[in-house]
Coordinates of C-alpha atoms and ligand atoms in Angstrom, one line a residue:
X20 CA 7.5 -1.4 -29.6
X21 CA 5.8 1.6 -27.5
X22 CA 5.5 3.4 -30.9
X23 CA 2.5 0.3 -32.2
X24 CA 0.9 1.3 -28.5
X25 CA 0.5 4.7 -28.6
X26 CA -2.1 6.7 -31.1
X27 CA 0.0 8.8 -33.9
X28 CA -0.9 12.3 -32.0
X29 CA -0.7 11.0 -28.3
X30 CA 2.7 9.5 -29.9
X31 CA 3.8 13.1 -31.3
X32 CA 3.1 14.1 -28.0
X33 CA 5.7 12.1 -25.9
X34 CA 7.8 12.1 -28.3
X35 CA 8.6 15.9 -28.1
X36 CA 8.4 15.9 -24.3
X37 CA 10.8 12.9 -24.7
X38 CA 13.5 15.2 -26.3
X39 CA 12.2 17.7 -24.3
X40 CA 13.8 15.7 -21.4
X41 CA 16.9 15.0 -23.1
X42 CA 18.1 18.0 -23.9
X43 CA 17.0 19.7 -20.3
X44 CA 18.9 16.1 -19.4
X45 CA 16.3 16.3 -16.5
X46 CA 15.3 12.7 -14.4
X47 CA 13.6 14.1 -11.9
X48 CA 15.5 12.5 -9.4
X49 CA 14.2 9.2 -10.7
X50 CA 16.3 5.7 -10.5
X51 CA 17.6 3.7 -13.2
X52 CA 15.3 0.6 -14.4
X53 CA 15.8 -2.5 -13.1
X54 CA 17.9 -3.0 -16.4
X55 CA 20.4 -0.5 -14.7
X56 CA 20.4 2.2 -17.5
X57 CA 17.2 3.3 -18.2
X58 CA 16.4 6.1 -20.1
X59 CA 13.1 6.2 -20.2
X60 CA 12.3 5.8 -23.8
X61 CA 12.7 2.3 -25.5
X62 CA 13.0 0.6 -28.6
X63 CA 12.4 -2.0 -30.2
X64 CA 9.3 -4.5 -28.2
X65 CA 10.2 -2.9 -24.8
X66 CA 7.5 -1.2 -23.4
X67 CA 8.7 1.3 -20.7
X68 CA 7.1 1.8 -17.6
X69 CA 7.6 4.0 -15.2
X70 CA 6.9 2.9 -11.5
X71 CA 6.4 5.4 -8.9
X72 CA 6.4 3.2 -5.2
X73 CA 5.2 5.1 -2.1
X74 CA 8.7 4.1 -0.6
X75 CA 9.8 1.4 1.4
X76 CA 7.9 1.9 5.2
X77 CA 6.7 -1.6 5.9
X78 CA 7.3 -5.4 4.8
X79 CA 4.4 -5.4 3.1
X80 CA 5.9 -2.8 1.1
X81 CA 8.9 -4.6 0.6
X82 CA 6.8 -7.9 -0.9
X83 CA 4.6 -5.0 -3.4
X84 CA 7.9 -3.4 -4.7
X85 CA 9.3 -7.6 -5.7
X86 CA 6.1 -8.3 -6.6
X87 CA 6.1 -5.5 -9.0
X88 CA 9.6 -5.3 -10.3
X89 CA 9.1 -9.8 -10.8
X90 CA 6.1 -8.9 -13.4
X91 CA 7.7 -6.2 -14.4
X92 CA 10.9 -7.8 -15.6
X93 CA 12.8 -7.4 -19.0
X94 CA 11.8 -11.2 -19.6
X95 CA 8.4 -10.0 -19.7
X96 CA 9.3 -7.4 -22.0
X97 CA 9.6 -4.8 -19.4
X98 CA 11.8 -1.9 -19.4
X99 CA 11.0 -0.9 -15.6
X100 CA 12.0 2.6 -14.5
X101 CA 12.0 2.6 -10.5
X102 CA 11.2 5.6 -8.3
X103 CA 10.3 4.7 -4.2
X104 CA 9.2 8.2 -2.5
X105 CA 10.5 7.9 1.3
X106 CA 6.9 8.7 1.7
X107 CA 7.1 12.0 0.3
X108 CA 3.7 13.1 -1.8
X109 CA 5.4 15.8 -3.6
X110 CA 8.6 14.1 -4.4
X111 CA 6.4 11.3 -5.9
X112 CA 4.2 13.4 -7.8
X113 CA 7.6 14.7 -9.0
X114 CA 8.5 11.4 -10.1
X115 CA 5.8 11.0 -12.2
X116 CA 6.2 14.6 -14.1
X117 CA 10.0 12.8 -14.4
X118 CA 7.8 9.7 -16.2
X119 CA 6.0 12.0 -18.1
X120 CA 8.9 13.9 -19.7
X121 CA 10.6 10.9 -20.7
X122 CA 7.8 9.7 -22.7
X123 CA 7.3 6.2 -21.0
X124 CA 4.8 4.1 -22.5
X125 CA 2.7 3.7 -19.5
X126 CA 2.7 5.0 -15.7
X127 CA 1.8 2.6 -12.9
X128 CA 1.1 4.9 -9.3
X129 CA 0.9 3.4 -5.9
X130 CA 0.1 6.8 -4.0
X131 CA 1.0 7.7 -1.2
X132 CA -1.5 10.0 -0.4
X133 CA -5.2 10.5 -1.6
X134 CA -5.3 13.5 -2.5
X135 CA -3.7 16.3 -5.2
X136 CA -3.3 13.8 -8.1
X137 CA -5.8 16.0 -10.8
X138 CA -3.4 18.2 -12.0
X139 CA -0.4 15.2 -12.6
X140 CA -3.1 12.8 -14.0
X141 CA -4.6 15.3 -16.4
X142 CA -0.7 16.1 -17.5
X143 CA -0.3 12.5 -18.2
X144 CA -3.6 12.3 -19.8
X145 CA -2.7 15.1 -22.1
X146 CA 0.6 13.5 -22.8
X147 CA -1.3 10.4 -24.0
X148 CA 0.4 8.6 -21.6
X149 CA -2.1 5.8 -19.9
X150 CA -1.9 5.8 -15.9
X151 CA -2.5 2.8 -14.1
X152 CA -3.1 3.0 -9.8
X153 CA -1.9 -0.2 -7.9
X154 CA -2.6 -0.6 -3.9
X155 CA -4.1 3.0 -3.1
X156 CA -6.6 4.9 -4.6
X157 CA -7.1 9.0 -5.2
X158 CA -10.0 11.1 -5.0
X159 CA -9.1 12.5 -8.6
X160 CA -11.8 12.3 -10.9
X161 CA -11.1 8.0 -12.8
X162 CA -11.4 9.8 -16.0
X163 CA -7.8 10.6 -15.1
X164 CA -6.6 7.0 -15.1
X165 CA -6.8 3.5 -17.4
X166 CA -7.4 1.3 -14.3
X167 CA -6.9 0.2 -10.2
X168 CA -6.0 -2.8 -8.7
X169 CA -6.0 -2.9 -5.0
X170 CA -7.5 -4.3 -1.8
X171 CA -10.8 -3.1 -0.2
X172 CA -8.9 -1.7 2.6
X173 CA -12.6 -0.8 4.7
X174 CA -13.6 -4.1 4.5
X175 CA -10.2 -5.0 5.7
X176 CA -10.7 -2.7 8.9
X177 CA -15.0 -3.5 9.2
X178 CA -12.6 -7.4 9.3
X179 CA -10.5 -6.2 11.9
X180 CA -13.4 -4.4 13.7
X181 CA -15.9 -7.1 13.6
X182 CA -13.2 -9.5 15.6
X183 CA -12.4 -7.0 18.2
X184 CA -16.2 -6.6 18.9
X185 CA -16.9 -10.3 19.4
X186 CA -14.0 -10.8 21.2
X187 CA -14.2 -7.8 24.1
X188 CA -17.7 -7.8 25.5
X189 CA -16.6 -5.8 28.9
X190 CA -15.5 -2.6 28.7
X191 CA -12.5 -2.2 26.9
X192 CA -10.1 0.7 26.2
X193 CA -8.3 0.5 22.8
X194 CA -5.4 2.8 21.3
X195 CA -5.3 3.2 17.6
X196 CA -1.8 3.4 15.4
X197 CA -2.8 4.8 12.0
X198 CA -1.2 4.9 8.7
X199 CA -0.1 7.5 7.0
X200 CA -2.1 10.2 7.2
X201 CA -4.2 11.5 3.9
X202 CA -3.5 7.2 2.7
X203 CA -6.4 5.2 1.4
X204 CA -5.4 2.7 3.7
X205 CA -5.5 4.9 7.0
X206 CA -8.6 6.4 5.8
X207 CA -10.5 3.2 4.9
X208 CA -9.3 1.3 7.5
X209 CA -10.2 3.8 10.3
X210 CA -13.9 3.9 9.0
X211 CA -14.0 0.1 9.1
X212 CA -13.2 -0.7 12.0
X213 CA -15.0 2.1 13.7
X214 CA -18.3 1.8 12.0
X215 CA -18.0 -2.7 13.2
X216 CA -17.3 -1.0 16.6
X217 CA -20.0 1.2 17.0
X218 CA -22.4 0.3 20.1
X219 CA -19.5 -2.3 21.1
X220 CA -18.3 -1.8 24.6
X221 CA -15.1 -0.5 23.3
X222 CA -13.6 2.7 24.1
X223 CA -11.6 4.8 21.5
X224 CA -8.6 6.1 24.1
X225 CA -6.3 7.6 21.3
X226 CA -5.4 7.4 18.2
X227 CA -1.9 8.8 16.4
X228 CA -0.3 8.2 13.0
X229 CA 2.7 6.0 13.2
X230 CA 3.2 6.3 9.3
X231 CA 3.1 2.5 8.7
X232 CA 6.7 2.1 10.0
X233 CA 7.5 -0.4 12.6
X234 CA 9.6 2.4 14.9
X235 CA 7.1 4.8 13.8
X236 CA 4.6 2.2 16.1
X237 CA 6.7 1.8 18.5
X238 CA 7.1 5.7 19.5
X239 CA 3.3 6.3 19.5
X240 CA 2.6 3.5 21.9
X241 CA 5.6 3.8 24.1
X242 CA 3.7 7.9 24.3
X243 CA 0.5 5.9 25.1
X244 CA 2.3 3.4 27.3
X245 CA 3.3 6.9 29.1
X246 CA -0.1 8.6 29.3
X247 CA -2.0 6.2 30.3
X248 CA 0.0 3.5 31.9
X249 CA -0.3 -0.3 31.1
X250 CA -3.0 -1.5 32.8
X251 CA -5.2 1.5 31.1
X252 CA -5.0 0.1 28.3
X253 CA -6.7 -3.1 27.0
X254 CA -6.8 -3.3 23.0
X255 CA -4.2 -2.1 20.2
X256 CA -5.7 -1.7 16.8
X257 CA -2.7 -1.2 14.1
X258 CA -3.2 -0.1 10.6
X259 CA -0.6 -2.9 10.2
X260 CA 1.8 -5.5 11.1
X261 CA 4.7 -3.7 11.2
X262 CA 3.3 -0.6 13.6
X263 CA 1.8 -3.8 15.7
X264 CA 5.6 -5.0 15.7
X265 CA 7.1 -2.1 16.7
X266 CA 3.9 -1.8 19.7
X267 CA 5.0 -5.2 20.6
X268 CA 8.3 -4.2 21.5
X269 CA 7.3 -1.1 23.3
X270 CA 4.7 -3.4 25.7
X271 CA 7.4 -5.8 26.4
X272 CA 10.2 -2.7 27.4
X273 CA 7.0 -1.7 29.9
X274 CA 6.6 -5.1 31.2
X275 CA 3.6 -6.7 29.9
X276 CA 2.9 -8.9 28.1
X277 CA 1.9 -8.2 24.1
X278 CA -1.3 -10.4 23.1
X279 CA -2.3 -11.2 26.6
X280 CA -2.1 -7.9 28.9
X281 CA -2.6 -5.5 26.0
X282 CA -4.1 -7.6 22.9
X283 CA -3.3 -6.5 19.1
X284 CA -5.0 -6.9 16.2
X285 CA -3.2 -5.5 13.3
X286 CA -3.6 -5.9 9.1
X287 CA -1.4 -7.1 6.3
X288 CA -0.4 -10.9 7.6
X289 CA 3.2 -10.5 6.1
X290 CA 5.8 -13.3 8.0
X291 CA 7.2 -11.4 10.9
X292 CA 3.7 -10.9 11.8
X293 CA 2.2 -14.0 11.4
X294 CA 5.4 -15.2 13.3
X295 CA 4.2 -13.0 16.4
X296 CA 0.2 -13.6 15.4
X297 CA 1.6 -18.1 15.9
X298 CA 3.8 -16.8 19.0
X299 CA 0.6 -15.5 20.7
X300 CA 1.7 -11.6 21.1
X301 CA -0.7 -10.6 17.8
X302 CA -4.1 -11.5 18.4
X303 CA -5.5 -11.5 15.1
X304 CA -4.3 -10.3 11.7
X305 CA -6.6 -9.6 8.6
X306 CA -4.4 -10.1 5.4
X307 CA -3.6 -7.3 2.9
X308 CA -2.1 -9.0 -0.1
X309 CA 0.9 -7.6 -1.4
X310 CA 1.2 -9.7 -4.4
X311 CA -0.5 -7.0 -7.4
X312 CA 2.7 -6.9 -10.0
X313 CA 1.2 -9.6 -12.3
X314 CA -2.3 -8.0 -12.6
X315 CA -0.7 -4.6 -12.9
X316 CA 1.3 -5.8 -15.5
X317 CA -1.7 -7.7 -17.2
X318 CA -3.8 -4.2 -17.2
X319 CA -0.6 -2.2 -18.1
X320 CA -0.1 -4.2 -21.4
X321 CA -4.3 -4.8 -22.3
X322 CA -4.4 -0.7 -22.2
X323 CA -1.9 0.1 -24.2
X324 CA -3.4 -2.8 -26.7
X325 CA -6.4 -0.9 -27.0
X326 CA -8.3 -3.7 -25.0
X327 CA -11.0 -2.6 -22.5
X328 CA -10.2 -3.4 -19.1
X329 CA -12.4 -2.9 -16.3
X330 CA -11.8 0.5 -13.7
X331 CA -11.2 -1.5 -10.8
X332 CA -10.0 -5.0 -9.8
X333 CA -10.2 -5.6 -6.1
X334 CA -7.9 -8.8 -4.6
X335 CA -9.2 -10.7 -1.8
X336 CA -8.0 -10.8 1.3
X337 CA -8.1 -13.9 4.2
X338 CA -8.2 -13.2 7.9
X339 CA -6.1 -15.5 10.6
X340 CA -6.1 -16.0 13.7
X341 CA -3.2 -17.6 15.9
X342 CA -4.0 -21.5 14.3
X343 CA -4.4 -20.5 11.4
X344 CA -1.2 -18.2 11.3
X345 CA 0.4 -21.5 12.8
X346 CA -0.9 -23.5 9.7
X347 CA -0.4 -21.1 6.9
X348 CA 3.1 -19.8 7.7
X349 CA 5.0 -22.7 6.1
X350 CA 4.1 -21.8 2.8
X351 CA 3.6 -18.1 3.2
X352 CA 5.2 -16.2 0.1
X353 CA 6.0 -12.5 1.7
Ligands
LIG401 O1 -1.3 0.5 1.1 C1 -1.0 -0.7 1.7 C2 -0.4 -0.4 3.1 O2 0.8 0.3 2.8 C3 0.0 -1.6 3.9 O3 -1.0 -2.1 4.7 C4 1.1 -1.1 4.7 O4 1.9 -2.0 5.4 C5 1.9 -0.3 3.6 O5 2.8 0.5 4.0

């Protein structure tokens, strides 16, 4: 059914880069859909997507890709093709040029990075091919793409920022675990919690990209733990849970005591850390929901219907501390 989305030329268009593809028999390095044989083209009232994930680094990652390939599904009358990254910014602008030449219907982006998206997004553009961003955002001009859905990752770290002030009035030195570096979420996140912090008495000791990975945390602060020795350091702010996790694990191999010798507060509230937010070693965890697949799949189908849709749709986010972890666990989904 992609043919009744698409516009006659923009139509013309993907189809000649779709034979294009076939006879260079090029994929990019892309996966097979979640139908296991993907093409890239469809028939019939499939509409092919291709999906190009940031990669698998966190939990919260993990719940986002379900999430996804759930709305996604052929019973919605999906034809996903999958591509995850290993955090990689050129192999997943590669992907996409892979979506491009197969002449999907539509391309749904969770970027890893920021920046360097112009030149893929005008390609797309030019293909007729409608992009849609999930979860991160680029600085590329949104002429280039249909629509975003996504958190507001600096209220998420002003969230995170605005509970470490109130809760350390003496002077306080904290160690920062960023995300990736050049991600919206690292970038966003860093600004607000710094700008809640300002005039606080807390002291910005260091702060090092553990690439949202939970070993990735764990290195950096066991290289704190060893610069500056335990009792130097009071605060841990990570750009999330898993990083926190893998901090966690580095206090207790130094002997102390995560969430009461060296508090954490972290972001993204997926289970393992709401388990260690309820078991006292997190101190406080601002939620980043993971659950975008149904919207994105929502906007993916209103855009290639012709329907306006608005440019950005932002999700909202809770913030818990350890009761409410203990209460909201039960039924937590990711
Ligand atoms: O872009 C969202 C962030 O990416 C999540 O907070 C993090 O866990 C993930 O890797």
């Amino acid at each position: 059914m992609k043919k009744r989305f698409l516009s006659t030329l923009a139509f013309t268009a993907t189809a000649a880069l779709a034979l294009a593809a076939c006879s260079s028999g090029s994929d990019g390095g892309t996966d097979a859909g979640t139908d296991g044989g993907s093409d890239g083209g469809s028939s019939g009232d499939v509409i092919t997507v291709g999906f190009a994930q940031t990669g698998s680094e966190s939990g919260w990652r993990s719940a986002n890709t379900e999430s996804m390939k759930t709305a996604f599904s052929a019973e919605n009358g999906f034809d996903l093709v999958f591509n995850a990254a290993d955090n990689d910014p050129a192999a997943q602008i590669q992907a996409v040029r892979s979506f491009i030449n197969q002449g999907v219907d539509a391309i749904v982006i969770a970027p890893i990075v920021e920046d360097g998206w112009d030149d893929v997004l005008q390609e797309a553009k030019d293909a007729g091919i409608p992009v849609i961003l999930e979860d991160r955002t680029v600085t590329a001009s949104d002429d280039l793409y249909a629509s975003w859905v996504g958190l507001d990752f600096e209220l998420e770290g002003q969230k995170a920022g605005e509970w470490a002030a109130a809760e350390f009035t003496e002077p306080t030195n904290m160690v920062v675990l960023e995300g990736t570096t050049g991600s919206a979420p690292a970038n966003d996140r860093a600004t607000g919690f710094d700008n809640a912090i300002a005039g606080s008495s807390i002291t910005k000791l260091d702060s090092q990209t553990g690439d949202f990975t939970r070993d990735g945390g764990k290195t950096v602060m066991e290289g704190f733990l060893q610069k500056y020795g335990v009792d130097e350091i009071d605060l841990v702010y990570a750009h999330n849970d898993d990083m926190a996790l893998g901090a966690i694990e580095a206090i207790e191999a130094a002997g102390a005591e995560p969430g009461v010798d060296i508090k954490i507060v972290s972001i993204d509230a997926v289970r393992d850390g709401m388990q260690a937010l309820a078991d006292g070693k997190i101190n406080y965890i601002v939620e980043c929901n993971p659950l975008l697949g149904e919207k994105a799949a929502e906007l993916v189908k209103a855009v290639l219907a012709g329907d306006d849709v608005d440019k950005r749709t932002i999700v909202e986010d809770q913030a818990f501390d350890q009761a409410a972890a203990e209460a909201a666990l039960p039924d937590r989904k990711y």
